[in-house]
Coordinates of C-alpha atoms and ligand atoms in Angstrom, one line a residue:
M12 CA -90.9 -11.9 -175.1
A13 CA -93.8 -11.8 -172.5
P14 CA -96.8 -13.7 -173.0
K15 CA -99.5 -11.2 -172.9
T16 CA -102.3 -13.3 -171.7
Y17 CA -102.1 -16.8 -169.7
D18 CA -103.3 -18.6 -173.2
D19 CA -100.0 -17.1 -174.9
I20 CA -97.5 -19.2 -173.0
Q21 CA -96.3 -21.8 -174.9
V22 CA -93.0 -23.8 -174.3
S23 CA -91.2 -25.4 -177.4
R24 CA -89.4 -28.3 -177.1
L25 CA -87.1 -28.0 -180.4
Q26 CA -84.4 -29.8 -178.4
L27 CA -86.5 -33.1 -178.2
A28 CA -87.8 -33.3 -181.5
G29 CA -84.2 -32.8 -182.5
A30 CA -83.4 -35.8 -180.2
Y31 CA -86.4 -37.6 -182.0
L32 CA -85.7 -37.2 -185.5
E33 CA -82.0 -38.6 -184.6
M34 CA -83.4 -41.6 -183.5
L35 CA -85.1 -41.9 -186.6
K36 CA -82.1 -41.3 -188.6
A37 CA -80.1 -43.8 -186.4
Q38 CA -82.5 -46.8 -187.3
P39 CA -84.0 -46.3 -190.9
G40 CA -87.6 -48.4 -191.3
R41 CA -88.2 -48.5 -187.2
P42 CA -90.8 -46.1 -186.1
L43 CA -91.0 -44.4 -182.9
A44 CA -93.7 -44.8 -180.7
M45 CA -94.3 -42.2 -178.2
F46 CA -97.0 -42.7 -175.4
A47 CA -98.6 -40.3 -173.1
P48 CA -101.8 -40.0 -171.6
R49 CA -104.4 -37.8 -173.4
R50 CA -103.9 -33.8 -173.3
V51 CA -100.3 -34.0 -172.2
G52 CA -99.3 -32.5 -175.7
K53 CA -98.5 -35.0 -178.1
T54 CA -100.4 -33.3 -181.0
F55 CA -98.9 -29.5 -180.2
F56 CA -95.4 -31.0 -179.7
L57 CA -95.8 -32.7 -183.3
D58 CA -97.3 -29.5 -184.5
N59 CA -95.2 -26.7 -183.2
D60 CA -91.8 -29.0 -182.5
L61 CA -91.2 -31.8 -184.5
A62 CA -92.4 -30.7 -187.8
P63 CA -90.9 -27.6 -188.2
V64 CA -87.4 -29.5 -187.1
A65 CA -88.0 -32.3 -189.3
K66 CA -88.9 -29.3 -192.1
K67 CA -85.5 -27.4 -191.5
A68 CA -83.6 -30.6 -191.6
G69 CA -85.2 -31.2 -195.3
W70 CA -87.6 -33.8 -194.4
L71 CA -91.5 -33.8 -195.5
P72 CA -93.7 -34.0 -192.6
V73 CA -97.2 -35.7 -193.1
Y74 CA -99.4 -35.8 -190.3
A75 CA -102.5 -37.9 -189.6
D76 CA -104.9 -37.8 -187.0
L77 CA -106.4 -41.6 -187.1
W78 CA -108.8 -41.1 -184.1
L79 CA -110.6 -38.7 -186.1
Q80 CA -111.3 -41.3 -188.9
K81 CA -111.4 -44.5 -186.6
E82 CA -113.7 -46.2 -188.8
N83 CA -111.1 -46.1 -192.0
P84 CA -107.4 -45.5 -190.7
L85 CA -105.6 -46.4 -193.8
A86 CA -107.7 -44.1 -195.9
A87 CA -106.8 -41.2 -193.2
I88 CA -103.2 -41.8 -194.2
N89 CA -103.7 -42.0 -197.6
H90 CA -105.4 -39.0 -197.8
A91 CA -103.0 -37.2 -195.9
L92 CA -100.2 -38.4 -198.2
A93 CA -102.4 -37.5 -201.5
E94 CA -102.6 -33.9 -200.2
A95 CA -99.1 -33.8 -199.4
L96 CA -98.4 -35.1 -202.9
D97 CA -100.7 -32.7 -204.4
D98 CA -98.5 -29.6 -202.5
A99 CA -95.8 -31.1 -203.9
T100 CA -96.6 -31.5 -207.7
V101 CA -98.8 -28.4 -208.4
P102 CA -96.2 -25.7 -209.2
A103 CA -97.2 -22.3 -207.2
G104 CA -99.3 -19.4 -209.2
E105 CA -101.9 -19.4 -211.6
L106 CA -101.2 -21.9 -213.5
G107 CA -101.2 -24.2 -210.1
K108 CA -104.9 -24.3 -210.8
V109 CA -105.7 -25.5 -213.9
A110 CA -103.0 -27.8 -213.4
K111 CA -104.5 -29.1 -210.4
T112 CA -107.5 -30.2 -212.1
P113 CA -107.6 -34.1 -212.5
V114 CA -106.3 -35.2 -215.7
K115 CA -107.6 -39.0 -216.7
R116 CA -104.3 -41.0 -218.0
V117 CA -104.1 -44.0 -219.4
G118 CA -101.5 -46.1 -218.0
V119 CA -100.2 -49.0 -216.1
L120 CA -98.7 -48.0 -212.6
G121 CA -97.3 -51.3 -210.7
A122 CA -93.8 -50.9 -212.5
S123 CA -93.2 -47.4 -212.4
I124 CA -93.8 -47.0 -208.8
D125 CA -90.3 -48.3 -207.8
L126 CA -88.9 -46.1 -210.4
G127 CA -89.8 -43.6 -208.0
D128 CA -91.1 -41.6 -211.2
A129 CA -94.8 -42.2 -211.5
P130 CA -96.6 -39.3 -212.7
A131 CA -98.5 -38.1 -209.8
R132 CA -102.0 -38.3 -211.1
A133 CA -101.8 -41.8 -212.9
A134 CA -104.1 -44.5 -211.3
L135 CA -103.5 -45.6 -208.3
P136 CA -104.0 -49.2 -207.2
A137 CA -107.2 -50.1 -206.1
S138 CA -106.1 -51.9 -202.6
P139 CA -105.3 -48.9 -199.8
E140 CA -102.5 -51.1 -199.0
L141 CA -101.0 -50.6 -202.2
Q142 CA -102.2 -47.0 -202.6
F143 CA -100.4 -46.2 -199.1
D144 CA -96.8 -47.7 -200.9
A145 CA -97.4 -45.9 -204.2
L146 CA -98.1 -42.7 -202.4
V147 CA -95.1 -43.0 -200.5
A148 CA -92.8 -43.6 -203.4
R149 CA -94.7 -40.8 -205.4
L150 CA -94.4 -38.3 -202.5
H151 CA -90.3 -39.0 -202.5
A152 CA -90.1 -38.8 -206.1
A153 CA -92.1 -35.6 -206.2
S154 CA -90.7 -33.7 -203.5
G155 CA -87.0 -35.1 -203.5
K156 CA -87.4 -35.3 -199.6
T157 CA -87.7 -38.0 -197.1
V158 CA -91.3 -38.5 -195.9
L159 CA -91.9 -38.4 -192.2
L160 CA -95.1 -39.9 -191.6
M161 CA -96.8 -38.8 -188.1
L162 CA -99.9 -40.7 -187.2
D163 CA -101.5 -39.5 -184.4
E164 CA -103.6 -41.9 -182.0
I165 CA -102.0 -44.9 -183.6
Q166 CA -104.3 -47.3 -181.3
S167 CA -107.1 -46.5 -182.9
L168 CA -105.9 -48.6 -185.9
G169 CA -105.9 -51.6 -182.9
E170 CA -110.2 -51.3 -182.7
V171 CA -110.8 -51.4 -186.4
A172 CA -111.9 -54.7 -188.1
G173 CA -109.1 -56.0 -190.0
S174 CA -106.5 -54.2 -188.1
E175 CA -103.8 -57.0 -188.4
K176 CA -103.9 -56.3 -192.2
I177 CA -103.2 -53.2 -192.0
L178 CA -100.5 -53.1 -189.4
A179 CA -98.8 -55.7 -191.7
A180 CA -99.1 -53.0 -194.3
L181 CA -97.6 -50.4 -192.6
R182 CA -94.9 -52.3 -190.9
A183 CA -94.1 -53.6 -194.5
V184 CA -94.1 -50.3 -196.1
L185 CA -92.0 -48.5 -193.7
H186 CA -89.5 -51.6 -194.3
R187 CA -89.6 -51.5 -197.9
R188 CA -89.7 -47.9 -198.1
R189 CA -87.1 -47.0 -195.3
D190 CA -84.8 -44.9 -197.4
M191 CA -87.4 -42.4 -197.9
L192 CA -89.8 -42.9 -195.1
G193 CA -89.7 -42.5 -191.3
A194 CA -92.5 -42.4 -189.1
V195 CA -93.3 -41.7 -185.5
F196 CA -96.8 -42.9 -183.8
T197 CA -98.6 -41.5 -180.7
G198 CA -100.7 -43.1 -178.8
S199 CA -103.0 -42.3 -175.7
S200 CA -103.8 -45.6 -174.3
Q201 CA -100.9 -47.5 -173.0
E202 CA -102.9 -50.5 -172.8
A203 CA -103.8 -50.6 -176.1
M204 CA -100.4 -49.2 -177.5
A205 CA -98.3 -51.6 -175.8
R206 CA -101.2 -54.8 -177.1
M207 CA -100.6 -53.5 -180.3
L208 CA -96.6 -53.1 -180.4
A209 CA -95.3 -55.6 -178.1
T210 CA -97.7 -58.4 -178.5
A211 CA -95.8 -61.7 -179.4
G212 CA -97.3 -62.6 -182.8
A213 CA -98.6 -59.3 -183.4
P214 CA -97.3 -57.8 -186.6
M215 CA -95.8 -55.0 -185.2
Y216 CA -93.8 -57.5 -182.5
Q217 CA -90.3 -55.3 -181.5
F218 CA -91.0 -53.3 -184.3
A219 CA -91.6 -49.6 -183.3
Q220 CA -89.4 -48.2 -180.6
L221 CA -92.0 -47.5 -177.6
L222 CA -90.8 -44.1 -175.9
D223 CA -92.7 -42.6 -172.8
F224 CA -93.2 -39.0 -173.7
P225 CA -92.1 -36.6 -171.2
A226 CA -94.8 -34.2 -169.7
L227 CA -93.9 -30.2 -169.8
G228 CA -91.3 -29.5 -167.1
D229 CA -90.7 -26.6 -165.1
E230 CA -90.6 -24.1 -167.5
Y231 CA -94.2 -24.0 -168.3
L232 CA -94.7 -23.7 -164.6
V233 CA -92.5 -20.7 -164.3
A234 CA -94.0 -19.1 -167.0
L235 CA -97.5 -19.2 -165.5
A236 CA -95.9 -18.3 -162.4
N237 CA -94.4 -14.9 -163.7
H238 CA -97.6 -14.2 -165.5
F239 CA -99.0 -14.3 -162.3
S240 CA -97.0 -12.2 -160.6
K241 CA -97.4 -9.8 -163.3
V242 CA -101.2 -9.7 -163.2
H243 CA -101.3 -9.9 -159.5
P244 CA -98.0 -7.5 -158.3
G245 CA -96.7 -8.6 -155.0
K246 CA -98.0 -12.1 -155.2
R247 CA -96.6 -15.2 -156.3
L248 CA -97.7 -18.8 -156.7
D249 CA -95.2 -21.2 -155.3
L250 CA -93.1 -23.4 -157.4
D251 CA -93.4 -26.4 -155.6
D252 CA -97.1 -26.0 -155.2
L253 CA -97.5 -25.6 -158.9
R254 CA -95.7 -28.9 -159.4
K255 CA -97.6 -30.9 -157.1
T256 CA -100.9 -29.3 -158.8
F257 CA -99.3 -30.3 -162.5
A258 CA -98.8 -33.8 -160.9
R259 CA -102.3 -34.2 -159.5
I260 CA -103.9 -33.2 -162.6
G261 CA -102.2 -35.3 -164.9
F262 CA -99.4 -33.2 -166.3
K263 CA -102.3 -31.6 -168.5
P264 CA -101.1 -28.2 -169.6
R265 CA -104.1 -26.5 -170.6
L266 CA -106.0 -28.0 -167.4
L267 CA -103.1 -26.4 -165.4
R268 CA -103.7 -23.4 -167.4
D269 CA -107.1 -23.1 -166.8
L270 CA -107.0 -23.6 -163.0
V271 CA -104.3 -20.8 -162.6
K272 CA -106.8 -18.7 -164.9
S273 CA -109.6 -19.2 -162.6
M274 CA -107.2 -18.5 -159.4
S275 CA -106.1 -15.5 -160.8
A276 CA -109.3 -14.2 -161.4
E277 CA -109.9 -14.1 -157.7
G278 CA -106.1 -13.4 -156.9
M279 CA -106.0 -16.7 -155.3
T280 CA -102.8 -18.5 -154.6
D281 CA -103.7 -21.7 -152.7
F282 CA -103.8 -24.3 -154.8
D283 CA -106.0 -27.1 -152.7
E284 CA -108.7 -24.6 -152.2
G285 CA -108.3 -23.4 -155.9
V286 CA -108.7 -27.4 -157.1
R287 CA -111.7 -27.5 -154.7
R288 CA -113.4 -24.3 -156.0
Y289 CA -112.7 -25.2 -159.6
I290 CA -114.0 -28.6 -159.0
H291 CA -117.1 -27.6 -157.9
D292 CA -117.4 -24.7 -160.1
A293 CA -121.0 -24.7 -162.0
R294 CA -119.1 -24.5 -165.6
Q295 CA -117.4 -27.6 -164.4
T296 CA -119.9 -29.7 -162.9
L297 CA -122.4 -28.9 -165.6
G298 CA -120.1 -30.4 -167.8
W299 CA -119.6 -33.5 -166.0
N300 CA -123.2 -34.0 -165.3
A301 CA -123.4 -34.0 -169.0
L302 CA -121.1 -36.8 -169.2
L303 CA -123.0 -39.0 -166.8
Q304 CA -126.5 -38.0 -168.0
P305 CA -126.5 -41.5 -171.0
L306 CA -125.2 -43.6 -167.9
D307 CA -127.5 -45.8 -166.2
A308 CA -127.2 -45.7 -162.3
F309 CA -124.9 -48.9 -162.0
D310 CA -122.4 -47.3 -164.5
R311 CA -122.6 -44.2 -162.6
L312 CA -121.7 -45.7 -159.0
L313 CA -119.3 -48.1 -160.9
L314 CA -117.5 -44.8 -162.1
A315 CA -117.3 -43.5 -158.9
A316 CA -115.8 -46.6 -157.5
I317 CA -113.1 -46.6 -160.3
A318 CA -112.7 -42.9 -159.0
R319 CA -112.4 -43.9 -155.6
G320 CA -109.5 -46.4 -156.6
K321 CA -111.5 -49.7 -155.9
P322 CA -111.2 -52.5 -158.2
P323 CA -113.9 -52.4 -160.5
L324 CA -114.6 -56.0 -160.8
G325 CA -114.2 -56.7 -157.2
Q326 CA -116.6 -58.5 -154.9
E327 CA -116.9 -55.7 -152.1
T328 CA -117.0 -53.3 -155.2
L329 CA -119.9 -54.4 -156.7
K330 CA -121.9 -55.4 -153.2
E331 CA -121.5 -52.0 -152.3
I332 CA -122.9 -50.7 -155.6
G333 CA -126.0 -53.3 -155.3
R334 CA -126.9 -51.6 -151.9
H335 CA -128.5 -48.5 -153.9
R336 CA -132.0 -49.3 -155.0
P337 CA -132.3 -48.1 -158.3
V338 CA -129.3 -50.1 -159.5
G339 CA -130.4 -53.7 -159.7
K340 CA -128.3 -56.5 -159.8
A341 CA -124.4 -55.8 -159.7
T342 CA -123.0 -58.6 -161.2
I343 CA -119.2 -58.9 -163.0
A344 CA -120.3 -59.7 -166.3
R345 CA -122.3 -56.3 -166.0
A346 CA -119.3 -54.4 -165.1
R347 CA -117.4 -56.0 -167.9
V348 CA -119.8 -54.6 -170.4
A349 CA -120.0 -51.3 -168.4
I350 CA -116.4 -50.6 -168.7
E351 CA -116.2 -51.6 -172.2
R352 CA -118.5 -49.2 -172.9
M353 CA -117.3 -46.2 -170.8
R354 CA -114.1 -46.7 -172.3
G355 CA -115.6 -46.3 -175.7
A356 CA -117.0 -43.0 -174.5
G357 CA -113.6 -41.6 -173.4
L358 CA -114.4 -41.5 -169.7
I359 CA -112.0 -44.2 -168.6
T360 CA -108.7 -45.7 -169.7
K361 CA -107.6 -49.0 -169.0
A362 CA -104.4 -49.2 -167.3
V363 CA -101.6 -52.1 -168.2
R364 CA -102.6 -54.4 -165.6
G365 CA -106.3 -54.6 -166.5
G366 CA -107.3 -52.2 -164.0
A367 CA -109.4 -48.9 -164.9
R368 CA -108.9 -45.2 -164.6
I369 CA -110.8 -42.1 -165.1
D370 CA -109.4 -40.3 -167.9
D371 CA -109.7 -36.6 -166.4
P372 CA -108.4 -36.5 -162.9
L373 CA -110.5 -33.6 -161.9
F374 CA -113.7 -35.2 -162.8
A375 CA -111.9 -38.5 -161.2
E376 CA -111.8 -36.2 -158.0
Y377 CA -115.2 -34.9 -158.5
L378 CA -116.6 -38.4 -158.8
A379 CA -114.5 -39.6 -155.7
T380 CA -116.0 -36.8 -153.6
A381 CA -119.4 -36.6 -154.6
E382 CA -122.3 -38.5 -152.4
P383 CA -123.7 -41.2 -154.7
E384 CA -127.4 -39.5 -154.4
D385 CA -126.0 -36.5 -156.3
L386 CA -124.5 -38.8 -159.0
L387 CA -127.8 -40.7 -159.4
G388 CA -129.9 -37.7 -159.2
G389 CA -129.2 -36.2 -162.8
Ligands
LIG426 N1 -95.6 -27.3 -175.3 C1 -96.4 -26.4 -174.7 N2 -97.0 -25.3 -174.3 C2 -98.2 -24.7 -173.8 N3 -99.4 -25.2 -173.9 C3 -99.0 -26.5 -174.3 C4 -98.0 -27.6 -174.7 N4 -98.4 -28.9 -175.4 C5 -99.6 -28.6 -175.1 N5 -100.1 -27.8 -174.6 C6 -101.8 -27.3 -174.3 O1 -102.3 -28.5 -174.0 C7 -103.6 -28.6 -174.8 C8 -103.4 -30.2 -175.4 O2 -102.4 -31.1 -176.1 P1 -102.6 -31.7 -177.1 O3 -101.3 -31.5 -177.8 O4 -103.6 -31.8 -178.0 O5 -102.4 -33.2 -175.7 P2 -102.3 -34.5 -176.9 O6 -102.4 -34.4 -178.3 O7 -101.6 -35.2 -175.9 O8 -104.0 -35.1 -176.3 C9 -103.2 -27.7 -175.9 O9 -104.2 -27.6 -176.7 C10 -102.3 -26.5 -175.5 O10 -103.1 -25.8 -174.8
LIG427 MG1 -103.3 -35.3 -179.6

């Protein structure tokens, strides 16, 4: 069916989902960890492709966004499992509602977990680590299905206090419950994920299988071009230009779609001009200036230097930044702190070899082409 608007264009990747599921089946207890930068389509894929394919294959997908609950990731996981358990145990229909009101039971859980038939509402163990284990067992018992735990933005785990303990629990449960549990992780920070999953000595060492999550291919680009030609009969977007631009903006489908929409509004087919206008469009610059607002002069110029590909801790870079009057002292120590702060705010991501990158490629182009005076003005 032809899409009605640009926003309706969706590419499903059921084959890729099927391949991931096969990998999970082939190595019980070993999670897949898929990496891709932000907004490349990981969550969309879990939701639209992997979950339905897994369901069809008789699994029970359970999704938890760990970034949303950065402070308490294990609670987020347990909450998602408890909800799934609720769905699995509450009968549908009118009685369901009554049965859903919590019933306090006296009973000791410990021994019954391993039998897998503990009543769903019996008291859970107090520690979140043990709760996690118990919930998996109960969910499996209640549903009769293999649970597919989808943990989105797993690198959040590395950022909380006591993360080693959580990771160790995750690993232990995934191993112990491997006949009833599989897991897929996603991550947006290659650096954080690599550190978490592959650092010698860390509990996840050689545990998860790291995969590069592939960007969307030509199918998406062709669909955009086809819709463009439908809107503008006689005009067409060049597929090669689309490919180049998609790469230029970091393979972010929604960003490409917004760009094509803005070009379509003016019937424009030249991508260089399209990107230039998109970057300097007031809607964009207002948003970006809002991101710059909380930063001081030093941070702003450091960000611009990173956007230009300069080493942020380099002497030359800092000397250049220090030349601008409002900056004050431009030192390495100050740059380190600034990078951490901007990383925390999601403005930059750390590259694997210690470098830093602006997360949004168009924001990076904007910063790289802006005059220092413009950046310091806002
Ligand atoms: N397969 C796809 N087809 C069409 N649009 C997609 C697809 N995958 C992602 N997108 C678009 O990109 C946006 C960002 O994707 P998302 O899954 O949230 O990225 P991530 O989880 O990697 O940060 C989505 O909101 C959607 O608009
Ligand atoms: Mg996501």
